[in-house]
């Protein structure tokens, strides 16, 4: 392991011991995704200012799952959303491979939060750091599922960004 990689690993380890920085941020907006009669998740968008401005960082997207969903289903749904947003297949496959290394299966009442800080993103599971994504395009594409003007769920987007 290179020294710089070792330092990053130690920094990420210590970061996981502290409370994630987004927890005290004000909420920009919140939304709930339902599928038929089932509630899939409740989501919140947070920022240090409590306001959303496109391409202004940091942002945290927090998702509280209301049902058990295995990692493969999360990855399939993410791919489906990216396909809807017209990202090319080769790029999607690279991104999904990275996410597959980080994401766990989620259980009812689990939380996954994605904290984006300019060109890097951190995934947290129930407040514990899962890992970092340094691919800026992947970070933006992940947020685009909810925040893009072309999202499949425009009502959720509007609720998350508080109607802006």
mmCIF file with all atom_site columns, N, CA and C in Angstrom, residues 108-143:
data_model
loop_
_atom_site.group_PDB
_atom_site.id
_atom_site.type_symbol
_atom_site.label_atom_id
_atom_site.label_alt_id
_atom_site.label_comp_id
_atom_site.label_asym_id
_atom_site.label_entity_id
_atom_site.label_seq_id
_atom_site.pdbx_PDB_ins_code
_atom_site.Cartn_x
_atom_site.Cartn_y
_atom_site.Cartn_z
_atom_site.occupancy
_atom_site.B_iso_or_equiv
_atom_site.pdbx_formal_charge
_atom_site.auth_seq_id
_atom_site.auth_comp_id
_atom_site.auth_asym_id
_atom_site.auth_atom_id
_atom_site.pdbx_PDB_model_num
ATOM 1   N N  . UNK A 1 108 ? -35.324 -2.926 6.687   1.00 0.00 ? 108 UNK A N  1
ATOM 2   C CA . UNK A 1 108 ? -36.309 -1.937 7.078   1.00 0.00 ? 108 UNK A CA 1
ATOM 3   C C  . UNK A 1 108 ? -35.739 -1.075 8.202   1.00 0.00 ? 108 UNK A C  1
ATOM 4   N N  . UNK A 1 109 ? -35.890 0.231  8.084   1.00 0.00 ? 109 UNK A N  1
ATOM 5   C CA . UNK A 1 109 ? -35.400 1.262  9.010   1.00 0.00 ? 109 UNK A CA 1
ATOM 6   C C  . UNK A 1 109 ? -33.909 1.565  8.890   1.00 0.00 ? 109 UNK A C  1
ATOM 7   N N  . UNK A 1 110 ? -33.208 0.941  7.943   1.00 0.00 ? 110 UNK A N  1
ATOM 8   C CA . UNK A 1 110 ? -31.818 1.312  7.681   1.00 0.00 ? 110 UNK A CA 1
ATOM 9   C C  . UNK A 1 110 ? -31.778 2.663  6.969   1.00 0.00 ? 110 UNK A C  1
ATOM 10  N N  . UNK A 1 111 ? -30.647 3.340  7.130   1.00 0.00 ? 111 UNK A N  1
ATOM 11  C CA . UNK A 1 111 ? -30.422 4.617  6.476   1.00 0.00 ? 111 UNK A CA 1
ATOM 12  C C  . UNK A 1 111 ? -29.173 4.529  5.612   1.00 0.00 ? 111 UNK A C  1
ATOM 13  N N  . UNK A 1 112 ? -29.286 5.000  4.377   1.00 0.00 ? 112 UNK A N  1
ATOM 14  C CA . UNK A 1 112 ? -28.121 5.232  3.518   1.00 0.00 ? 112 UNK A CA 1
ATOM 15  C C  . UNK A 1 112 ? -28.085 6.728  3.244   1.00 0.00 ? 112 UNK A C  1
ATOM 16  N N  . UNK A 1 113 ? -26.933 7.325  3.446   1.00 0.00 ? 113 UNK A N  1
ATOM 17  C CA . UNK A 1 113 ? -26.757 8.745  3.172   1.00 0.00 ? 113 UNK A CA 1
ATOM 18  C C  . UNK A 1 113 ? -25.568 8.935  2.256   1.00 0.00 ? 113 UNK A C  1
ATOM 19  N N  . UNK A 1 114 ? -25.750 9.812  1.283   1.00 0.00 ? 114 UNK A N  1
ATOM 20  C CA . UNK A 1 114 ? -24.690 10.170 0.357   1.00 0.00 ? 114 UNK A CA 1
ATOM 21  C C  . UNK A 1 114 ? -24.355 11.634 0.574   1.00 0.00 ? 114 UNK A C  1
ATOM 22  N N  . UNK A 1 115 ? -23.133 11.891 1.009   1.00 0.00 ? 115 UNK A N  1
ATOM 23  C CA . UNK A 1 115 ? -22.637 13.237 1.272   1.00 0.00 ? 115 UNK A CA 1
ATOM 24  C C  . UNK A 1 115 ? -21.676 13.619 0.158   1.00 0.00 ? 115 UNK A C  1
ATOM 25  N N  . UNK A 1 116 ? -22.030 14.653 -0.594  1.00 0.00 ? 116 UNK A N  1
ATOM 26  C CA . UNK A 1 116 ? -21.184 15.108 -1.703  1.00 0.00 ? 116 UNK A CA 1
ATOM 27  C C  . UNK A 1 116 ? -20.497 16.395 -1.298  1.00 0.00 ? 116 UNK A C  1
ATOM 28  N N  . UNK A 1 117 ? -19.167 16.356 -1.410  1.00 0.00 ? 117 UNK A N  1
ATOM 29  C CA . UNK A 1 117 ? -18.343 17.517 -1.078  1.00 0.00 ? 117 UNK A CA 1
ATOM 30  C C  . UNK A 1 117 ? -17.541 17.888 -2.323  1.00 0.00 ? 117 UNK A C  1
ATOM 31  N N  . UNK A 1 118 ? -18.111 18.689 -3.170  1.00 0.00 ? 118 UNK A N  1
ATOM 32  C CA . UNK A 1 118 ? -17.515 19.144 -4.428  1.00 0.00 ? 118 UNK A CA 1
ATOM 33  C C  . UNK A 1 118 ? -17.202 17.959 -5.336  1.00 0.00 ? 118 UNK A C  1
ATOM 34  N N  . UNK A 1 119 ? -15.971 17.439 -5.318  1.00 0.00 ? 119 UNK A N  1
ATOM 35  C CA . UNK A 1 119 ? -15.627 16.376 -6.267  1.00 0.00 ? 119 UNK A CA 1
ATOM 36  C C  . UNK A 1 119 ? -15.487 15.004 -5.624  1.00 0.00 ? 119 UNK A C  1
ATOM 37  N N  . UNK A 1 120 ? -15.887 14.846 -4.380  1.00 0.00 ? 120 UNK A N  1
ATOM 38  C CA . UNK A 1 120 ? -15.883 13.526 -3.771  1.00 0.00 ? 120 UNK A CA 1
ATOM 39  C C  . UNK A 1 120 ? -17.189 13.301 -3.028  1.00 0.00 ? 120 UNK A C  1
ATOM 40  N N  . UNK A 1 121 ? -17.522 12.037 -2.877  1.00 0.00 ? 121 UNK A N  1
ATOM 41  C CA . UNK A 1 121 ? -18.751 11.683 -2.176  1.00 0.00 ? 121 UNK A CA 1
ATOM 42  C C  . UNK A 1 121 ? -18.484 10.578 -1.176  1.00 0.00 ? 121 UNK A C  1
ATOM 43  N N  . UNK A 1 122 ? -19.187 10.628 -0.070  1.00 0.00 ? 122 UNK A N  1
ATOM 44  C CA . UNK A 1 122 ? -19.064 9.618  0.973   1.00 0.00 ? 122 UNK A CA 1
ATOM 45  C C  . UNK A 1 122 ? -20.406 8.937  1.168   1.00 0.00 ? 122 UNK A C  1
ATOM 46  N N  . UNK A 1 123 ? -20.402 7.606  1.231   1.00 0.00 ? 123 UNK A N  1
ATOM 47  C CA . UNK A 1 123 ? -21.603 6.849  1.548   1.00 0.00 ? 123 UNK A CA 1
ATOM 48  C C  . UNK A 1 123 ? -21.538 6.414  2.999   1.00 0.00 ? 123 UNK A C  1
ATOM 49  N N  . UNK A 1 124 ? -22.658 6.601  3.698   1.00 0.00 ? 124 UNK A N  1
ATOM 50  C CA . UNK A 1 124 ? -22.797 6.182  5.087   1.00 0.00 ? 124 UNK A CA 1
ATOM 51  C C  . UNK A 1 124 ? -23.976 5.211  5.183   1.00 0.00 ? 124 UNK A C  1
ATOM 52  N N  . UNK A 1 125 ? -23.825 4.189  6.003   1.00 0.00 ? 125 UNK A N  1
ATOM 53  C CA . UNK A 1 125 ? -24.905 3.249  6.302   1.00 0.00 ? 125 UNK A CA 1
ATOM 54  C C  . UNK A 1 125 ? -25.164 3.315  7.796   1.00 0.00 ? 125 UNK A C  1
ATOM 55  N N  . UNK A 1 126 ? -26.354 3.762  8.162   1.00 0.00 ? 126 UNK A N  1
ATOM 56  C CA . UNK A 1 126 ? -26.709 3.936  9.575   1.00 0.00 ? 126 UNK A CA 1
ATOM 57  C C  . UNK A 1 126 ? -25.662 4.755  10.323  1.00 0.00 ? 126 UNK A C  1
ATOM 58  N N  . UNK A 1 127 ? -25.142 5.800  9.647   1.00 0.00 ? 127 UNK A N  1
ATOM 59  C CA . UNK A 1 127 ? -24.195 6.720  10.257  1.00 0.00 ? 127 UNK A CA 1
ATOM 60  C C  . UNK A 1 127 ? -22.746 6.268  10.220  1.00 0.00 ? 127 UNK A C  1
ATOM 61  N N  . UNK A 1 128 ? -22.477 5.074  9.695   1.00 0.00 ? 128 UNK A N  1
ATOM 62  C CA . UNK A 1 128 ? -21.099 4.554  9.628   1.00 0.00 ? 128 UNK A CA 1
ATOM 63  C C  . UNK A 1 128 ? -20.590 4.654  8.192   1.00 0.00 ? 128 UNK A C  1
ATOM 64  N N  . UNK A 1 129 ? -19.397 5.179  8.059   1.00 0.00 ? 129 UNK A N  1
ATOM 65  C CA . UNK A 1 129 ? -18.804 5.379  6.740   1.00 0.00 ? 129 UNK A CA 1
ATOM 66  C C  . UNK A 1 129 ? -18.603 4.058  6.012   1.00 0.00 ? 129 UNK A C  1
ATOM 67  N N  . UNK A 1 130 ? -19.129 3.981  4.779   1.00 0.00 ? 130 UNK A N  1
ATOM 68  C CA . UNK A 1 130 ? -18.912 2.818  3.922   1.00 0.00 ? 130 UNK A CA 1
ATOM 69  C C  . UNK A 1 130 ? -17.698 3.018  3.024   1.00 0.00 ? 130 UNK A C  1
ATOM 70  N N  . UNK A 1 131 ? -17.503 4.241  2.553   1.00 0.00 ? 131 UNK A N  1
ATOM 71  C CA . UNK A 1 131 ? -16.377 4.512  1.672   1.00 0.00 ? 131 UNK A CA 1
ATOM 72  C C  . UNK A 1 131 ? -16.581 5.787  0.889   1.00 0.00 ? 131 UNK A C  1
ATOM 73  N N  . UNK A 1 132 ? -15.580 6.098  0.100   1.00 0.00 ? 132 UNK A N  1
ATOM 74  C CA . UNK A 1 132 ? -15.539 7.354  -0.651  1.00 0.00 ? 132 UNK A CA 1
ATOM 75  C C  . UNK A 1 132 ? -15.562 7.077  -2.143  1.00 0.00 ? 132 UNK A C  1
ATOM 76  N N  . UNK A 1 133 ? -16.264 7.935  -2.878  1.00 0.00 ? 133 UNK A N  1
ATOM 77  C CA . UNK A 1 133 ? -16.288 7.909  -4.339  1.00 0.00 ? 133 UNK A CA 1
ATOM 78  C C  . UNK A 1 133 ? -15.613 9.196  -4.811  1.00 0.00 ? 133 UNK A C  1
ATOM 79  N N  . UNK A 1 134 ? -14.516 9.051  -5.563  1.00 0.00 ? 134 UNK A N  1
ATOM 80  C CA . UNK A 1 134 ? -13.787 10.228 -6.041  1.00 0.00 ? 134 UNK A CA 1
ATOM 81  C C  . UNK A 1 134 ? -14.064 10.522 -7.512  1.00 0.00 ? 134 UNK A C  1
ATOM 82  N N  . UNK A 1 135 ? -14.983 9.787  -8.102  1.00 0.00 ? 135 UNK A N  1
ATOM 83  C CA . UNK A 1 135 ? -15.378 9.999  -9.489  1.00 0.00 ? 135 UNK A CA 1
ATOM 84  C C  . UNK A 1 135 ? -16.496 11.046 -9.504  1.00 0.00 ? 135 UNK A C  1
ATOM 85  N N  . UNK A 1 136 ? -16.144 12.269 -9.897  1.00 0.00 ? 136 UNK A N  1
ATOM 86  C CA . UNK A 1 136 ? -17.103 13.378 -9.855  1.00 0.00 ? 136 UNK A CA 1
ATOM 87  C C  . UNK A 1 136 ? -18.320 13.105 -10.731 1.00 0.00 ? 136 UNK A C  1
ATOM 88  N N  . UNK A 1 137 ? -18.126 12.474 -11.886 1.00 0.00 ? 137 UNK A N  1
ATOM 89  C CA . UNK A 1 137 ? -19.254 12.177 -12.775 1.00 0.00 ? 137 UNK A CA 1
ATOM 90  C C  . UNK A 1 137 ? -20.211 11.183 -12.115 1.00 0.00 ? 137 UNK A C  1
ATOM 91  N N  . UNK A 1 138 ? -19.686 10.186 -11.433 1.00 0.00 ? 138 UNK A N  1
ATOM 92  C CA . UNK A 1 138 ? -20.535 9.233  -10.720 1.00 0.00 ? 138 UNK A CA 1
ATOM 93  C C  . UNK A 1 138 ? -21.316 9.944  -9.622  1.00 0.00 ? 138 UNK A C  1
ATOM 94  N N  . UNK A 1 139 ? -20.651 10.801 -8.875  1.00 0.00 ? 139 UNK A N  1
ATOM 95  C CA . UNK A 1 139 ? -21.323 11.536 -7.797  1.00 0.00 ? 139 UNK A CA 1
ATOM 96  C C  . UNK A 1 139 ? -22.491 12.354 -8.335  1.00 0.00 ? 139 UNK A C  1
ATOM 97  N N  . UNK A 1 140 ? -22.251 13.061 -9.415  1.00 0.00 ? 140 UNK A N  1
ATOM 98  C CA . UNK A 1 140 ? -23.310 13.884 -10.007 1.00 0.00 ? 140 UNK A CA 1
ATOM 99  C C  . UNK A 1 140 ? -24.442 13.007 -10.556 1.00 0.00 ? 140 UNK A C  1
ATOM 100 N N  . UNK A 1 141 ? -24.066 11.884 -11.178 1.00 0.00 ? 141 UNK A N  1
ATOM 101 C CA . UNK A 1 141 ? -25.079 10.986 -11.747 1.00 0.00 ? 141 UNK A CA 1
ATOM 102 C C  . UNK A 1 141 ? -25.937 10.359 -10.657 1.00 0.00 ? 141 UNK A C  1
ATOM 103 N N  . UNK A 1 142 ? -25.320 10.040 -9.525  1.00 0.00 ? 142 UNK A N  1
ATOM 104 C CA . UNK A 1 142 ? -26.101 9.459  -8.436  1.00 0.00 ? 142 UNK A CA 1
ATOM 105 C C  . UNK A 1 142 ? -27.126 10.474 -7.928  1.00 0.00 ? 142 UNK A C  1
ATOM 106 N N  . UNK A 1 143 ? -26.698 11.693 -7.698  1.00 0.00 ? 143 UNK A N  1
ATOM 107 C CA . UNK A 1 143 ? -27.641 12.727 -7.260  1.00 0.00 ? 143 UNK A CA 1
ATOM 108 C C  . UNK A 1 143 ? -28.690 13.036 -8.327  1.00 0.00 ? 143 UNK A C  1
#
